[in-house]
Every structure is written in structure tokens, then in C-alpha cells.
Amino acid sequence: MNFVDLGARLRAYRMGRGLAPEVLAARLGISRAALYRAEKGEIAKIEMLTAIADELHVSLPSLLGVGIEYVDNAVSFFERMRQIEEDSEQIIGLFSPVSYLVTTEGYDAVLAQVLHEAAPGDLAQDVVQILEILRKRKEHFLSRRSLLVSIVSDADIERFLREGLVGRRDLEADTLAHRRHMALREARHISRMLREPDIGIQLGVAREPIPSTSFQIVRKGAASTLTISPFRLGHNPNIRIGVGLITSAPEALELHEGIAKRLWATSLKGVEAADHVDALIACHGIR
């Protein structure tokens, strides 16, 4: 049992339940310092884990990381992604419209508006937490520069250009135009990365249908972790409902690596892919 990973999961699930450390500690009948140590992986008593799992409404196997972790809220899921990526060597991702890790600062600014648009009032604090987690994810990636393979769907890019990022349907025309201008800038950014790739970043543009569920494979040495996300940060974002899956099960990894390899093999790359994205921009980008 890896107690450091266990402590990281404990912290992620606590955050997802919206519990301050002192509140959870009080419910468990332990000190704040004891909970802090537990979240660092210093578990004093194994018996404590059952009580923690009960308070966080998570199964003991999920807390222990045995088999599949089932994560029923976006805060916990994105925090777990951040933790898993922290010491990664390679990331293989299939996200719409492109991996968040290679988006621009302009995307972050609009994403904050879109998430607040899409989320009901009782999720406002969740939005704040998710944006902070995402900021830390991107900062860490840019400083560490894990190898990244990102597969992009040309159908997703086309829709992104036509509609921009929106959180609801009743937006004013000026706002919709602003969102489409942002999408245009991001699509041009994708084209530039394809023509002049950064070291360690590989992009492929898939022209065949891709799975509707986003997933990411994170590798560290001989170990790999698969995350399957029902939560969306793109068009019509979803941070409200869904169950994310996290596993290192060999069968699940093999199946998803097979999907990634097939899509990568048939994707457009380099200048050819950039020319295709530019053609989508010319056809669907806002004038």
C-alpha cells in the first residue's frame, strides 16, 4: 500500500465534499494536525481509514486505490488528475477541443466565465476550486514539461470555431462573437504548435470519429494510470454530474492504449495537420 498516494486521495475526496480540514478532523474525533499528517501519507491507524471513507461517502477500495476509483464530483476528479500528473513522465490525452495543458492564457480567462455561466449558484465555490486546480496543473506542466501526446478531433475544432465556448444558450450576440474570436485564437495556436512543435509536445488531428468520453493515460516509469472523465471543460462544460474513473488495471490500460495508438496512427500530423486546421479556420472561423 502506498500511503502517500492514499493521503493524496484522501485530500482530493475531502476537497470534493467541500469539507475544511478542521471540519473533517472534528467529525473523525482527531486533531487538525493528525488529519494533516494523514493527508501527507502518515496514517497512524489503519482502522481510521474506514471512518474516513464513511465521512467522505467513498468506498474503502476507492480510498485505498484498489481496482477502480469512482469519483463522483469534478473537484475531486481534477484534483486527482493534478496529483497523478505531478511526477509523470508522459501524458497521452484525448480531450475536446484540445488538451487543457496546451491552451493559452486567453482560454483560461474565458473558461472562468463559461464555468460560472454553466454552473448553478450552489456550485460557485466548486468553480473557484476547479479553476485553481487547473491553474496549478498547467503551471506544473509548463515547468516540468512531461512528454505530451494530444489527439484532437477535427469535428471538435470545427464546432469550436462555429460556436466558441458557451455555458448556456441565452447569451447576447456580442458575447457569442467574443467567444468565437477566442476560439479562432486557440485554433491558430493549435496550428502554430503543429507547424512549430514545442519540445516534448506532439499533436495529432483525428479525422475519424473519436470516443465521446475523454480519457488520459499518465505514465511514470513502468507504472501507468488511466483517467476517464465525464466532466467537460470545452463546449457546454459539465462540472455538475458524472462519475469519473481512475484505474491502473492492465486490461483497461491496454484497451485505451489501443484506442490512442489507432487514432494516433491515422491522425494528421505536422504541416499536413496545420494545413487542415487552417482550412477549418478559413471555413468556420469568425471573420
Tab-separated table of C-alpha atoms in Angstrom:
chain	number	residue	atom	x	y	z
A	1	MET	CA	0.000	0.000	0.000
A	2	ASN	CA	1.374	3.405	-0.992
A	3	PHE	CA	0.418	5.644	1.932
A	4	VAL	CA	1.497	8.860	0.169
A	5	ASP	CA	-0.935	8.128	-2.690
A	6	LEU	CA	-3.599	7.198	-0.127
A	7	GLY	CA	-3.139	10.549	1.593
A	8	ALA	CA	-3.409	12.358	-1.751
A	9	ARG	CA	-6.703	10.599	-2.481
A	10	LEU	CA	-7.959	11.491	0.993
A	11	ARG	CA	-7.240	15.171	0.327
A	12	ALA	CA	-8.914	15.093	-3.095
A	13	TYR	CA	-12.085	13.456	-1.778
A	14	ARG	CA	-12.217	15.877	1.171
A	15	MET	CA	-11.971	18.822	-1.218
A	16	GLY	CA	-14.706	17.333	-3.381
A	17	ARG	CA	-17.047	17.124	-0.407
A	18	GLY	CA	-16.379	20.776	0.401
A	19	LEU	CA	-15.071	19.951	3.882
A	20	ALA	CA	-12.483	22.178	5.524
A	21	PRO	CA	-9.697	20.170	7.232
A	22	GLU	CA	-10.812	21.220	10.707
A	23	VAL	CA	-14.408	20.140	9.993
A	24	LEU	CA	-13.418	16.649	8.849
A	25	ALA	CA	-10.972	16.325	11.743
A	26	ALA	CA	-13.724	17.217	14.222
A	27	ARG	CA	-16.086	14.653	12.693
A	28	LEU	CA	-13.385	11.997	12.965
A	29	GLY	CA	-12.536	12.973	16.524
A	30	ILE	CA	-8.897	13.716	15.710
A	31	SER	CA	-6.791	16.865	15.694
A	32	ARG	CA	-6.264	19.046	12.632
A	33	ALA	CA	-2.564	18.142	12.814
A	34	ALA	CA	-3.409	14.419	12.737
A	35	LEU	CA	-5.539	14.907	9.614
A	36	TYR	CA	-2.754	16.933	8.010
A	37	ARG	CA	-0.340	14.063	8.649
A	38	ALA	CA	-2.849	11.578	7.216
A	39	GLU	CA	-3.117	13.647	4.021
A	40	LYS	CA	0.681	13.513	3.818
A	41	GLY	CA	0.510	9.727	3.959
A	42	GLU	CA	1.294	9.305	7.648
A	43	ILE	CA	-1.600	7.042	8.622
A	44	ALA	CA	-1.320	6.286	12.310
A	45	LYS	CA	-4.059	3.631	12.465
A	46	ILE	CA	-5.431	1.557	9.625
A	47	GLU	CA	-8.772	1.458	11.496
A	48	MET	CA	-9.079	5.211	10.867
A	49	LEU	CA	-9.496	4.602	7.129
A	50	THR	CA	-12.961	3.085	7.491
A	51	ALA	CA	-14.151	6.125	9.442
A	52	ILE	CA	-12.619	8.466	6.856
A	53	ALA	CA	-14.264	6.576	3.976
A	54	ASP	CA	-17.641	6.762	5.731
A	55	GLU	CA	-17.350	10.503	6.360
A	56	LEU	CA	-16.315	11.202	2.758
A	57	HIS	CA	-19.017	8.894	1.327
A	58	VAL	CA	-16.449	6.975	-0.693
A	59	SER	CA	-15.810	3.243	-0.757
A	60	LEU	CA	-12.802	1.925	1.118
A	61	PRO	CA	-11.398	0.307	-2.080
A	62	SER	CA	-11.565	3.695	-3.852
A	63	LEU	CA	-9.800	5.399	-0.937
A	64	LEU	CA	-7.147	2.679	-0.963
A	65	GLY	CA	-6.806	2.861	-4.753
A	66	VAL	CA	-7.664	-0.818	-5.160
A	67	GLY	CA	-9.091	-1.662	-8.589
A	68	ILE	CA	-11.050	1.353	-9.830
A	69	GLU	CA	-11.525	4.698	-8.101
A	70	TYR	CA	-15.022	6.062	-8.694
A	71	VAL	CA	-15.057	9.856	-8.371
A	72	ASP	CA	-18.499	11.465	-8.326
A	73	ASN	CA	-17.607	15.178	-8.410
A	74	ALA	CA	-15.463	17.398	-10.610
A	75	VAL	CA	-13.399	18.973	-7.805
A	76	SER	CA	-12.103	15.611	-6.597
A	77	PHE	CA	-11.600	14.335	-10.136
A	78	PHE	CA	-9.491	17.281	-11.336
A	79	GLU	CA	-7.511	17.291	-8.091
A	80	ARG	CA	-6.748	13.588	-8.603
A	81	MET	CA	-5.646	14.355	-12.176
A	82	ARG	CA	-3.340	17.083	-10.844
A	83	GLN	CA	-1.863	14.683	-8.292
A	84	ILE	CA	-1.326	11.908	-10.857
A	85	GLU	CA	0.310	14.289	-13.348
A	86	GLU	CA	2.609	15.777	-10.703
A	87	ASP	CA	5.544	13.389	-11.207
A	88	SER	CA	4.557	11.994	-14.604
A	89	GLU	CA	6.935	11.277	-17.464
A	90	GLN	CA	4.396	11.032	-20.300
A	91	ILE	CA	0.767	12.080	-20.747
A	92	ILE	CA	-1.431	10.769	-23.554
A	93	GLY	CA	-4.716	12.645	-23.783
A	94	LEU	CA	-7.957	12.679	-25.728
A	95	PHE	CA	-9.843	15.810	-24.694
A	96	SER	CA	-12.111	18.254	-26.537
A	97	PRO	CA	-11.311	20.585	-28.201
A	98	VAL	CA	-7.635	20.116	-27.159
A	99	SER	CA	-5.749	19.135	-24.019
A	100	TYR	CA	-6.212	21.902	-21.447
A	101	LEU	CA	-2.485	21.718	-20.690
A	102	VAL	CA	-1.581	23.358	-24.029
A	103	THR	CA	-4.260	26.048	-24.109
A	104	THR	CA	-3.370	29.734	-23.857
A	105	GLU	CA	-3.911	32.196	-21.007
A	106	GLY	CA	-6.780	33.655	-23.053
A	107	TYR	CA	-8.530	30.300	-22.860
A	108	ASP	CA	-8.238	30.355	-19.067
A	109	ALA	CA	-9.869	33.780	-18.853
A	110	VAL	CA	-12.858	32.748	-20.957
A	111	LEU	CA	-13.132	29.338	-19.296
A	112	ALA	CA	-13.676	31.046	-15.936
A	113	GLN	CA	-16.623	32.972	-17.395
A	114	VAL	CA	-18.050	29.876	-19.077
A	115	LEU	CA	-17.877	27.672	-15.980
A	116	HIS	CA	-19.656	30.308	-13.897
A	117	GLU	CA	-22.273	30.598	-16.666
A	118	ALA	CA	-22.897	26.877	-16.765
A	119	ALA	CA	-22.859	26.139	-13.031
A	120	PRO	CA	-25.867	26.718	-10.783
A	121	GLY	CA	-25.356	29.035	-7.826
A	122	ASP	CA	-24.659	26.218	-5.367
A	123	LEU	CA	-21.598	25.213	-7.426
A	124	ALA	CA	-19.958	28.655	-7.455
A	125	GLN	CA	-17.359	27.603	-4.868
A	126	ASP	CA	-16.675	24.418	-6.833
A	127	VAL	CA	-15.897	26.555	-9.897
A	128	VAL	CA	-13.387	28.595	-7.899
A	129	GLN	CA	-11.686	25.422	-6.648
A	130	ILE	CA	-11.621	23.811	-10.104
A	131	LEU	CA	-10.075	26.903	-11.702
A	132	GLU	CA	-7.355	26.952	-9.025
A	133	ILE	CA	-6.642	23.239	-9.536
A	134	LEU	CA	-6.463	23.734	-13.308
A	135	ARG	CA	-4.098	26.688	-12.863
A	136	LYS	CA	-1.774	24.544	-10.761
A	137	ARG	CA	-1.964	21.701	-13.317
A	138	LYS	CA	-0.941	23.952	-16.183
A	139	GLU	CA	1.793	25.734	-14.222
A	140	HIS	CA	3.301	22.411	-13.174
A	141	PHE	CA	3.152	21.034	-16.721
A	142	LEU	CA	4.826	24.113	-18.177
A	143	SER	CA	7.590	23.992	-15.562
A	144	ARG	CA	8.156	20.227	-15.631
A	145	ARG	CA	7.458	19.590	-19.339
A	146	SER	CA	6.306	15.983	-19.200
A	147	LEU	CA	6.066	14.442	-22.661
A	148	LEU	CA	2.564	15.100	-24.017
A	149	VAL	CA	0.697	13.387	-26.824
A	150	SER	CA	-2.640	15.090	-27.504
A	151	ILE	CA	-5.155	13.843	-30.056
A	152	VAL	CA	-7.557	16.488	-31.355
A	153	SER	CA	-10.759	15.832	-33.303
A	154	ASP	CA	-11.249	17.952	-36.417
A	155	ALA	CA	-15.026	17.782	-35.810
A	156	ASP	CA	-14.482	19.277	-32.341
A	157	ILE	CA	-12.299	22.047	-33.787
A	158	GLU	CA	-14.958	22.823	-36.391
A	159	ARG	CA	-17.700	23.101	-33.748
A	160	PHE	CA	-15.365	25.118	-31.512
A	161	LEU	CA	-14.839	27.630	-34.335
A	162	ARG	CA	-18.556	27.814	-35.201
A	163	GLU	CA	-19.847	28.201	-31.652
A	164	GLY	CA	-16.960	29.130	-29.332
A	165	LEU	CA	-17.123	28.205	-25.662
A	166	VAL	CA	-20.557	28.712	-24.154
A	167	GLY	CA	-22.045	27.726	-20.842
A	168	ARG	CA	-25.659	28.393	-21.751
A	169	ARG	CA	-27.773	29.175	-24.810
A	170	ASP	CA	-29.208	32.619	-23.989
A	171	LEU	CA	-26.035	34.681	-24.448
A	172	GLU	CA	-26.025	38.037	-26.200
A	173	ALA	CA	-24.693	38.325	-29.732
A	174	ASP	CA	-21.646	40.340	-28.640
A	175	THR	CA	-20.713	37.674	-26.083
A	176	LEU	CA	-21.092	34.896	-28.653
A	177	ALA	CA	-18.889	36.808	-31.081
A	178	HIS	CA	-16.250	37.289	-28.375
A	179	ARG	CA	-16.282	33.551	-27.643
A	180	ARG	CA	-15.840	32.735	-31.327
A	181	HIS	CA	-12.907	35.166	-31.544
A	182	MET	CA	-11.314	33.328	-28.613
A	183	ALA	CA	-11.891	30.009	-30.415
A	184	LEU	CA	-10.246	31.471	-33.503
A	185	ARG	CA	-7.163	32.442	-31.480
A	186	GLU	CA	-6.962	28.974	-29.916
A	187	ALA	CA	-7.313	27.268	-33.312
A	188	ARG	CA	-4.483	29.421	-34.667
A	189	HIS	CA	-2.461	28.454	-31.590
A	190	ILE	CA	-3.065	24.767	-32.403
A	191	SER	CA	-1.959	25.399	-35.991
A	192	ARG	CA	1.248	27.082	-34.786
A	193	MET	CA	2.027	24.184	-32.437
A	194	LEU	CA	1.589	21.777	-35.344
A	195	ARG	CA	3.918	23.776	-37.601
A	196	GLU	CA	6.495	24.556	-34.931
A	197	PRO	CA	6.051	21.931	-32.191
A	198	ASP	CA	7.459	22.571	-28.734
A	199	ILE	CA	9.935	20.005	-27.441
A	200	GLY	CA	8.019	17.125	-25.886
A	201	ILE	CA	4.583	18.089	-27.270
A	202	GLN	CA	3.026	16.036	-30.063
A	203	LEU	CA	-0.358	16.879	-31.560
A	204	GLY	CA	-2.406	14.787	-33.954
A	205	VAL	CA	-5.650	15.787	-35.687
A	206	ALA	CA	-8.048	12.849	-35.971
A	207	ARG	CA	-10.460	12.857	-38.900
A	208	GLU	CA	-12.337	9.704	-37.928
A	209	PRO	CA	-14.977	9.568	-35.164
A	210	ILE	CA	-13.486	9.571	-31.680
A	211	PRO	CA	-14.929	8.350	-28.356
A	212	SER	CA	-17.381	10.717	-26.702
A	213	THR	CA	-15.733	10.125	-23.321
A	214	SER	CA	-12.434	11.893	-22.683
A	215	PHE	CA	-9.550	9.913	-21.244
A	216	GLN	CA	-5.918	10.361	-20.309
A	217	ILE	CA	-3.080	7.897	-19.746
A	218	VAL	CA	-0.301	9.055	-17.433
A	219	ARG	CA	2.975	7.130	-17.348
A	220	LYS	CA	5.717	7.129	-14.747
A	221	GLY	CA	8.424	4.526	-15.252
A	222	ALA	CA	6.768	1.140	-15.623
A	223	ALA	CA	3.540	2.325	-13.977
A	224	SER	CA	0.578	3.812	-15.854
A	225	THR	CA	-2.707	5.324	-14.680
A	226	LEU	CA	-5.863	5.774	-16.739
A	227	THR	CA	-8.380	8.526	-16.010
A	228	ILE	CA	-11.756	8.514	-17.768
A	229	SER	CA	-13.637	11.786	-17.487
A	230	PRO	CA	-17.351	12.579	-17.757
A	231	PHE	CA	-16.504	16.206	-16.941
A	232	ARG	CA	-16.038	18.707	-19.790
A	233	LEU	CA	-14.068	21.942	-19.935
A	234	GLY	CA	-14.973	22.670	-23.556
A	235	HIS	CA	-18.266	23.485	-25.258
A	236	ASN	CA	-21.240	23.284	-22.856
A	237	PRO	CA	-18.971	22.337	-19.927
A	238	ASN	CA	-20.087	19.829	-17.353
A	239	ILE	CA	-18.793	20.033	-13.809
A	240	ARG	CA	-22.127	19.178	-12.241
A	241	ILE	CA	-22.814	15.481	-12.690
A	242	GLY	CA	-20.950	12.319	-13.639
A	243	VAL	CA	-18.698	9.584	-12.305
A	244	GLY	CA	-15.029	9.688	-13.248
A	245	LEU	CA	-12.961	6.503	-13.274
A	246	ILE	CA	-9.298	6.156	-12.291
A	247	THR	CA	-7.502	2.830	-12.593
A	248	SER	CA	-4.200	1.104	-13.208
A	249	ALA	CA	-5.866	-2.161	-14.209
A	250	PRO	CA	-3.845	-3.740	-17.065
A	251	GLU	CA	-6.898	-4.610	-19.188
A	252	ALA	CA	-8.344	-1.083	-19.031
A	253	LEU	CA	-4.945	0.434	-19.859
A	254	GLU	CA	-4.369	-1.958	-22.757
A	255	LEU	CA	-7.767	-1.222	-24.298
A	256	HIS	CA	-7.393	2.553	-24.057
A	257	GLU	CA	-3.786	2.490	-25.245
A	258	GLY	CA	-5.077	0.567	-28.253
A	259	ILE	CA	-7.594	3.331	-28.983
A	260	ALA	CA	-4.910	6.002	-28.616
A	261	LYS	CA	-2.476	4.117	-30.895
A	262	ARG	CA	-5.107	3.628	-33.595
A	263	LEU	CA	-6.196	7.267	-33.532
A	264	TRP	CA	-2.580	8.471	-33.485
A	265	ALA	CA	-1.645	6.239	-36.430
A	266	THR	CA	-4.455	7.631	-38.595
A	267	SER	CA	-4.224	11.267	-37.421
A	268	LEU	CA	-2.840	14.098	-39.489
A	269	LYS	CA	0.401	15.483	-38.098
A	270	GLY	CA	2.844	18.327	-38.628
A	271	VAL	CA	2.389	20.636	-41.615
A	272	GLU	CA	-0.357	18.460	-43.106
A	273	ALA	CA	-2.374	18.749	-39.900
A	274	ALA	CA	-1.680	22.506	-39.659
A	275	ASP	CA	-2.928	22.998	-43.235
A	276	HIS	CA	-6.102	21.093	-42.347
A	277	VAL	CA	-6.693	23.227	-39.236
A	278	ASP	CA	-6.087	26.380	-41.294
A	279	ALA	CA	-8.700	25.181	-43.797
A	280	LEU	CA	-11.183	24.711	-40.930
A	281	ILE	CA	-10.356	28.237	-39.730
A	282	ALA	CA	-10.934	29.668	-43.212
A	283	CYS	CA	-14.280	27.887	-43.499
A	284	HIS	CA	-15.699	28.158	-39.975
A	285	GLY	CA	-13.750	30.867	-38.142
A	286	ILE	CA	-15.423	34.190	-37.406
A	287	ARG	CA	-14.472	36.940	-39.818
